[in-house]
Amino acid sequence: MFSPEILKIGHPLLRACAQEIRNFEEVRELSAFMKEIITRQPWSGVAAPQLGQGVRMVSLHMPPEVAARRGEEVRPPRILINPVITPIGSETREDWEACLSLPDLMGRVVRPVHIHLRAVDEVGNPVDEVAQDHYARILQHECDHLDGILYVDRMTDMKKLIYKDQFHLWQDPA
Ligand code: NI
């Protein structure tokens, strides 16, 4: 059984490069757990290293309430194994991000708006698609975890790192 306990910044596993997955059978239970846990908790996604598992697997979704707020498509929970993300074009956008591994904080991060995603799903089917806007941001955030990168590393202005309970003081410049 896996624990839903999330590693916090400071734990070395969050800063390590996760291992490529070669045997999908070995991660079957972990993938089922990760797919389920993001719907049981108010999480948009989780990466295996955050659960103490140093393998290249992420789980994410776009539930209806988030999709409606963002004007984007609803995305059911999914698993991505060994994902590779490549930016498309040069358009970038700054927006707020938060992370389970940095509880109570949020910060503004500039990321490419359009990306190309290649991965495999939990049964080994290839994934090859383009994504954009908020969904592309979630994908990039989760996949960064597999390389030991946290959103704060991507921030260019640390004055925009805030506690969530101070958010009401900020007018979203986006
Ligand atoms: Ni995160």
PDB file of C-alpha atoms and ligand atoms in Angstrom:
ATOM      1  CA  MET A   1       0.000   0.000   0.000  1.00  0.00           C
ATOM      2  CA  PHE A   2       1.099   3.543  -0.694  1.00  0.00           C
ATOM      3  CA  SER A   3       0.715   6.498   1.615  1.00  0.00           C
ATOM      4  CA  PRO A   4      -0.839   9.759   0.422  1.00  0.00           C
ATOM      5  CA  GLU A   5       1.780  11.595   2.481  1.00  0.00           C
ATOM      6  CA  ILE A   6       3.551  14.191   0.343  1.00  0.00           C
ATOM      7  CA  LEU A   7       7.266  14.908   0.683  1.00  0.00           C
ATOM      8  CA  LYS A   8       8.028  18.546   1.408  1.00  0.00           C
ATOM      9  CA  ILE A   9      10.791  20.750   0.031  1.00  0.00           C
ATOM     10  CA  GLY A  10      13.954  19.799   1.834  1.00  0.00           C
ATOM     11  CA  HIS A  11      13.565  16.090   1.153  1.00  0.00           C
ATOM     12  CA  PRO A  12      16.411  14.996  -1.164  1.00  0.00           C
ATOM     13  CA  LEU A  13      14.140  12.796  -3.307  1.00  0.00           C
ATOM     14  CA  LEU A  14      12.331  15.943  -4.515  1.00  0.00           C
ATOM     15  CA  ARG A  15      15.650  17.187  -5.887  1.00  0.00           C
ATOM     16  CA  ALA A  16      16.739  13.942  -7.555  1.00  0.00           C
ATOM     17  CA  CYS A  17      16.302  12.921 -11.175  1.00  0.00           C
ATOM     18  CA  ALA A  18      13.653  10.153 -11.210  1.00  0.00           C
ATOM     19  CA  GLN A  19      14.362   6.802 -12.876  1.00  0.00           C
ATOM     20  CA  GLU A  20      12.941   5.928 -16.259  1.00  0.00           C
ATOM     21  CA  ILE A  21      10.271   3.207 -16.062  1.00  0.00           C
ATOM     22  CA  ARG A  22      10.972   0.115 -18.190  1.00  0.00           C
ATOM     23  CA  ASN A  23       8.630  -2.427 -16.661  1.00  0.00           C
ATOM     24  CA  PHE A  24       5.034  -1.140 -16.538  1.00  0.00           C
ATOM     25  CA  GLU A  25       3.927  -4.139 -14.431  1.00  0.00           C
ATOM     26  CA  GLU A  26       6.157  -2.948 -11.610  1.00  0.00           C
ATOM     27  CA  VAL A  27       4.372   0.411 -11.397  1.00  0.00           C
ATOM     28  CA  ARG A  28       0.821  -0.861 -11.922  1.00  0.00           C
ATOM     29  CA  GLU A  29      -0.237  -0.442  -8.294  1.00  0.00           C
ATOM     30  CA  LEU A  30       1.457   2.924  -7.958  1.00  0.00           C
ATOM     31  CA  SER A  31      -0.228   4.211 -11.114  1.00  0.00           C
ATOM     32  CA  ALA A  32      -3.669   3.099  -9.883  1.00  0.00           C
ATOM     33  CA  PHE A  33      -3.005   4.789  -6.545  1.00  0.00           C
ATOM     34  CA  MET A  34      -1.821   8.033  -8.156  1.00  0.00           C
ATOM     35  CA  LYS A  35      -4.802   8.174 -10.479  1.00  0.00           C
ATOM     36  CA  GLU A  36      -7.206   7.689  -7.605  1.00  0.00           C
ATOM     37  CA  ILE A  37      -5.546   9.948  -5.030  1.00  0.00           C
ATOM     38  CA  ILE A  38      -5.814  13.099  -7.156  1.00  0.00           C
ATOM     39  CA  THR A  39      -9.597  12.759  -7.181  1.00  0.00           C
ATOM     40  CA  ARG A  40      -9.806  11.922  -3.456  1.00  0.00           C
ATOM     41  CA  GLN A  41      -7.773  15.026  -2.567  1.00  0.00           C
ATOM     42  CA  PRO A  42      -8.239  18.503  -4.077  1.00  0.00           C
ATOM     43  CA  TRP A  43      -5.104  18.032  -6.204  1.00  0.00           C
ATOM     44  CA  SER A  44      -4.655  18.910  -9.864  1.00  0.00           C
ATOM     45  CA  GLY A  45      -1.743  16.524 -10.157  1.00  0.00           C
ATOM     46  CA  VAL A  46       0.992  14.656  -8.382  1.00  0.00           C
ATOM     47  CA  ALA A  47       4.380  13.316  -9.409  1.00  0.00           C
ATOM     48  CA  ALA A  48       5.699   9.974  -8.125  1.00  0.00           C
ATOM     49  CA  PRO A  49       8.712  11.514  -6.323  1.00  0.00           C
ATOM     50  CA  GLN A  50       6.341  13.569  -4.164  1.00  0.00           C
ATOM     51  CA  LEU A  51       5.008  10.242  -2.861  1.00  0.00           C
ATOM     52  CA  GLY A  52       8.516   8.991  -2.157  1.00  0.00           C
ATOM     53  CA  GLN A  53       8.746   6.969  -5.389  1.00  0.00           C
ATOM     54  CA  GLY A  54      11.695   7.956  -7.565  1.00  0.00           C
ATOM     55  CA  VAL A  55      10.226   6.942 -10.915  1.00  0.00           C
ATOM     56  CA  ARG A  56       9.171   8.952 -13.964  1.00  0.00           C
ATOM     57  CA  MET A  57       5.413   8.937 -13.572  1.00  0.00           C
ATOM     58  CA  VAL A  58       2.880  11.712 -13.051  1.00  0.00           C
ATOM     59  CA  SER A  59      -0.876  11.831 -12.610  1.00  0.00           C
ATOM     60  CA  LEU A  60      -3.016  14.837 -13.428  1.00  0.00           C
ATOM     61  CA  HIS A  61      -6.484  15.960 -14.392  1.00  0.00           C
ATOM     62  CA  MET A  62      -8.621  19.022 -14.993  1.00  0.00           C
ATOM     63  CA  PRO A  63     -11.809  18.632 -12.968  1.00  0.00           C
ATOM     64  CA  PRO A  64     -14.996  20.380 -14.176  1.00  0.00           C
ATOM     65  CA  GLU A  65     -14.812  23.269 -11.673  1.00  0.00           C
ATOM     66  CA  VAL A  66     -11.228  24.142 -12.697  1.00  0.00           C
ATOM     67  CA  ALA A  67     -11.968  23.696 -16.399  1.00  0.00           C
ATOM     68  CA  ALA A  68     -14.968  26.035 -16.102  1.00  0.00           C
ATOM     69  CA  ARG A  69     -12.938  28.678 -14.259  1.00  0.00           C
ATOM     70  CA  ARG A  70     -10.181  28.503 -16.883  1.00  0.00           C
ATOM     71  CA  GLY A  71     -12.452  28.164 -19.911  1.00  0.00           C
ATOM     72  CA  GLU A  72     -10.717  24.907 -20.811  1.00  0.00           C
ATOM     73  CA  GLU A  73     -11.665  21.314 -21.509  1.00  0.00           C
ATOM     74  CA  VAL A  74     -12.459  18.885 -18.683  1.00  0.00           C
ATOM     75  CA  ARG A  75      -9.675  16.272 -18.510  1.00  0.00           C
ATOM     76  CA  PRO A  76     -10.210  13.002 -16.658  1.00  0.00           C
ATOM     77  CA  PRO A  77      -7.441  11.695 -14.381  1.00  0.00           C
ATOM     78  CA  ARG A  78      -4.622  10.155 -16.369  1.00  0.00           C
ATOM     79  CA  ILE A  79      -1.189   8.623 -15.926  1.00  0.00           C
ATOM     80  CA  LEU A  80       1.872   9.646 -17.915  1.00  0.00           C
ATOM     81  CA  ILE A  81       4.973   7.460 -17.815  1.00  0.00           C
ATOM     82  CA  ASN A  82       8.397   8.712 -18.951  1.00  0.00           C
ATOM     83  CA  PRO A  83       6.888  11.992 -20.228  1.00  0.00           C
ATOM     84  CA  VAL A  84       8.918  14.317 -22.426  1.00  0.00           C
ATOM     85  CA  ILE A  85       7.762  17.890 -22.950  1.00  0.00           C
ATOM     86  CA  THR A  86       8.994  20.186 -25.708  1.00  0.00           C
ATOM     87  CA  PRO A  87       7.858  23.809 -25.975  1.00  0.00           C
ATOM     88  CA  ILE A  88       6.190  24.819 -29.244  1.00  0.00           C
ATOM     89  CA  GLY A  89       6.883  28.363 -30.382  1.00  0.00           C
ATOM     90  CA  SER A  90       8.104  31.178 -28.179  1.00  0.00           C
ATOM     91  CA  GLU A  91       4.892  32.411 -26.545  1.00  0.00           C
ATOM     92  CA  THR A  92       5.107  32.432 -22.752  1.00  0.00           C
ATOM     93  CA  ARG A  93       2.715  33.427 -19.983  1.00  0.00           C
ATOM     94  CA  GLU A  94       3.067  34.215 -16.289  1.00  0.00           C
ATOM     95  CA  ASP A  95       0.566  32.735 -13.849  1.00  0.00           C
ATOM     96  CA  TRP A  96       0.226  31.553 -10.265  1.00  0.00           C
ATOM     97  CA  GLU A  97       1.387  28.090  -9.298  1.00  0.00           C
ATOM     98  CA  ALA A  98       1.276  26.152  -6.077  1.00  0.00           C
ATOM     99  CA  CYS A  99       2.693  22.796  -5.104  1.00  0.00           C
ATOM    100  CA  LEU A 100       1.819  20.165  -2.513  1.00  0.00           C
ATOM    101  CA  SER A 101       5.508  20.015  -1.595  1.00  0.00           C
ATOM    102  CA  LEU A 102       5.525  23.721  -0.652  1.00  0.00           C
ATOM    103  CA  PRO A 103       2.370  23.933   1.424  1.00  0.00           C
ATOM    104  CA  ASP A 104       0.639  27.304   1.911  1.00  0.00           C
ATOM    105  CA  LEU A 105       2.777  29.079  -0.709  1.00  0.00           C
ATOM    106  CA  MET A 106       2.121  30.255  -4.245  1.00  0.00           C
ATOM    107  CA  GLY A 107       4.199  32.108  -6.796  1.00  0.00           C
ATOM    108  CA  ARG A 108       4.160  33.460 -10.305  1.00  0.00           C
ATOM    109  CA  VAL A 109       5.935  31.416 -12.948  1.00  0.00           C
ATOM    110  CA  VAL A 110       6.577  32.148 -16.615  1.00  0.00           C
ATOM    111  CA  ARG A 111       6.097  29.090 -18.842  1.00  0.00           C
ATOM    112  CA  PRO A 112       5.634  28.285 -22.519  1.00  0.00           C
ATOM    113  CA  VAL A 113       1.956  28.412 -23.514  1.00  0.00           C
ATOM    114  CA  HIS A 114       2.097  25.638 -26.128  1.00  0.00           C
ATOM    115  CA  ILE A 115       3.844  22.311 -25.650  1.00  0.00           C
ATOM    116  CA  HIS A 116       4.311  18.950 -27.301  1.00  0.00           C
ATOM    117  CA  LEU A 117       3.880  15.978 -24.950  1.00  0.00           C
ATOM    118  CA  ARG A 118       5.230  12.508 -25.559  1.00  0.00           C
ATOM    119  CA  ALA A 119       4.803   9.723 -23.003  1.00  0.00           C
ATOM    120  CA  VAL A 120       3.162   6.351 -22.515  1.00  0.00           C
ATOM    121  CA  ASP A 121       0.083   5.640 -20.447  1.00  0.00           C
ATOM    122  CA  GLU A 122      -0.148   3.033 -17.683  1.00  0.00           C
ATOM    123  CA  VAL A 123      -0.804   0.184 -20.117  1.00  0.00           C
ATOM    124  CA  GLY A 124       1.968   1.179 -22.485  1.00  0.00           C
ATOM    125  CA  ASN A 125      -0.035   3.042 -25.139  1.00  0.00           C
ATOM    126  CA  PRO A 126       1.941   5.877 -26.672  1.00  0.00           C
ATOM    127  CA  VAL A 127       0.855   9.437 -25.934  1.00  0.00           C
ATOM    128  CA  ASP A 128       1.713  12.067 -28.520  1.00  0.00           C
ATOM    129  CA  GLU A 129      -0.241  15.290 -28.301  1.00  0.00           C
ATOM    130  CA  VAL A 130      -0.086  19.041 -28.057  1.00  0.00           C
ATOM    131  CA  ALA A 131      -1.383  20.996 -25.093  1.00  0.00           C
ATOM    132  CA  GLN A 132      -1.765  24.638 -24.242  1.00  0.00           C
ATOM    133  CA  ASP A 133      -2.665  27.190 -21.591  1.00  0.00           C
ATOM    134  CA  HIS A 134      -3.430  25.984 -18.058  1.00  0.00           C
ATOM    135  CA  TYR A 135      -3.370  22.280 -18.924  1.00  0.00           C
ATOM    136  CA  ALA A 136       0.078  22.708 -20.468  1.00  0.00           C
ATOM    137  CA  ARG A 137       1.174  24.504 -17.292  1.00  0.00           C
ATOM    138  CA  ILE A 138       0.065  21.614 -15.074  1.00  0.00           C
ATOM    139  CA  LEU A 139       1.867  19.170 -17.371  1.00  0.00           C
ATOM    140  CA  GLN A 140       5.077  21.182 -17.204  1.00  0.00           C
ATOM    141  CA  HIS A 141       4.853  21.607 -13.426  1.00  0.00           C
ATOM    142  CA  GLU A 142       4.342  17.875 -12.814  1.00  0.00           C
ATOM    143  CA  CYS A 143       6.993  16.762 -15.297  1.00  0.00           C
ATOM    144  CA  ASP A 144       9.506  19.191 -13.741  1.00  0.00           C
ATOM    145  CA  HIS A 145       9.210  17.145 -10.528  1.00  0.00           C
ATOM    146  CA  LEU A 146      10.760  14.185 -12.379  1.00  0.00           C
ATOM    147  CA  ASP A 147      13.928  16.222 -12.890  1.00  0.00           C
ATOM    148  CA  GLY A 148      14.052  17.506  -9.319  1.00  0.00           C
ATOM    149  CA  ILE A 149      12.737  20.931 -10.324  1.00  0.00           C
ATOM    150  CA  LEU A 150      10.211  22.831  -8.204  1.00  0.00           C
ATOM    151  CA  TYR A 151       8.209  25.816  -9.434  1.00  0.00           C
ATOM    152  CA  VAL A 152      10.183  28.185  -7.227  1.00  0.00           C
ATOM    153  CA  ASP A 153      13.275  27.311  -9.325  1.00  0.00           C
ATOM    154  CA  ARG A 154      11.423  28.664 -12.376  1.00  0.00           C
ATOM    155  CA  MET A 155      10.451  31.937 -10.719  1.00  0.00           C
ATOM    156  CA  THR A 156      12.234  35.031 -11.981  1.00  0.00           C
ATOM    157  CA  ASP A 157      10.890  37.414  -9.331  1.00  0.00           C
ATOM    158  CA  MET A 158      10.914  36.032  -5.776  1.00  0.00           C
ATOM    159  CA  LYS A 159       8.876  39.039  -4.642  1.00  0.00           C
ATOM    160  CA  LYS A 160       5.985  37.168  -6.224  1.00  0.00           C
ATOM    161  CA  LEU A 161       6.329  34.234  -3.831  1.00  0.00           C
ATOM    162  CA  ILE A 162       3.524  34.646  -1.321  1.00  0.00           C
ATOM    163  CA  TYR A 163       1.490  32.827   1.293  1.00  0.00           C
ATOM    164  CA  LYS A 164      -1.882  31.775  -0.052  1.00  0.00           C
ATOM    165  CA  ASP A 165      -3.607  33.687   2.744  1.00  0.00           C
ATOM    166  CA  GLN A 166      -2.103  36.907   1.326  1.00  0.00           C
ATOM    167  CA  PHE A 167      -3.489  36.280  -2.156  1.00  0.00           C
ATOM    168  CA  HIS A 168      -6.450  38.583  -1.546  1.00  0.00           C
ATOM    169  CA  LEU A 169      -3.952  41.477  -1.429  1.00  0.00           C
ATOM    170  CA  TRP A 170      -2.823  40.785  -4.981  1.00  0.00           C
ATOM    171  CA  GLN A 171      -4.527  41.911  -8.098  1.00  0.00           C
ATOM    172  CA  ASP A 172      -3.868  39.273 -10.690  1.00  0.00           C
ATOM    173  CA  PRO A 173      -1.904  41.031 -13.423  1.00  0.00           C
ATOM    174  CA  ALA A 174      -2.635  38.182 -15.877  1.00  0.00           C
TER     175      ALA A 174
HETATM  176 NI    NI B   1       4.200  20.275  -7.518  1.00  0.00          NI
END
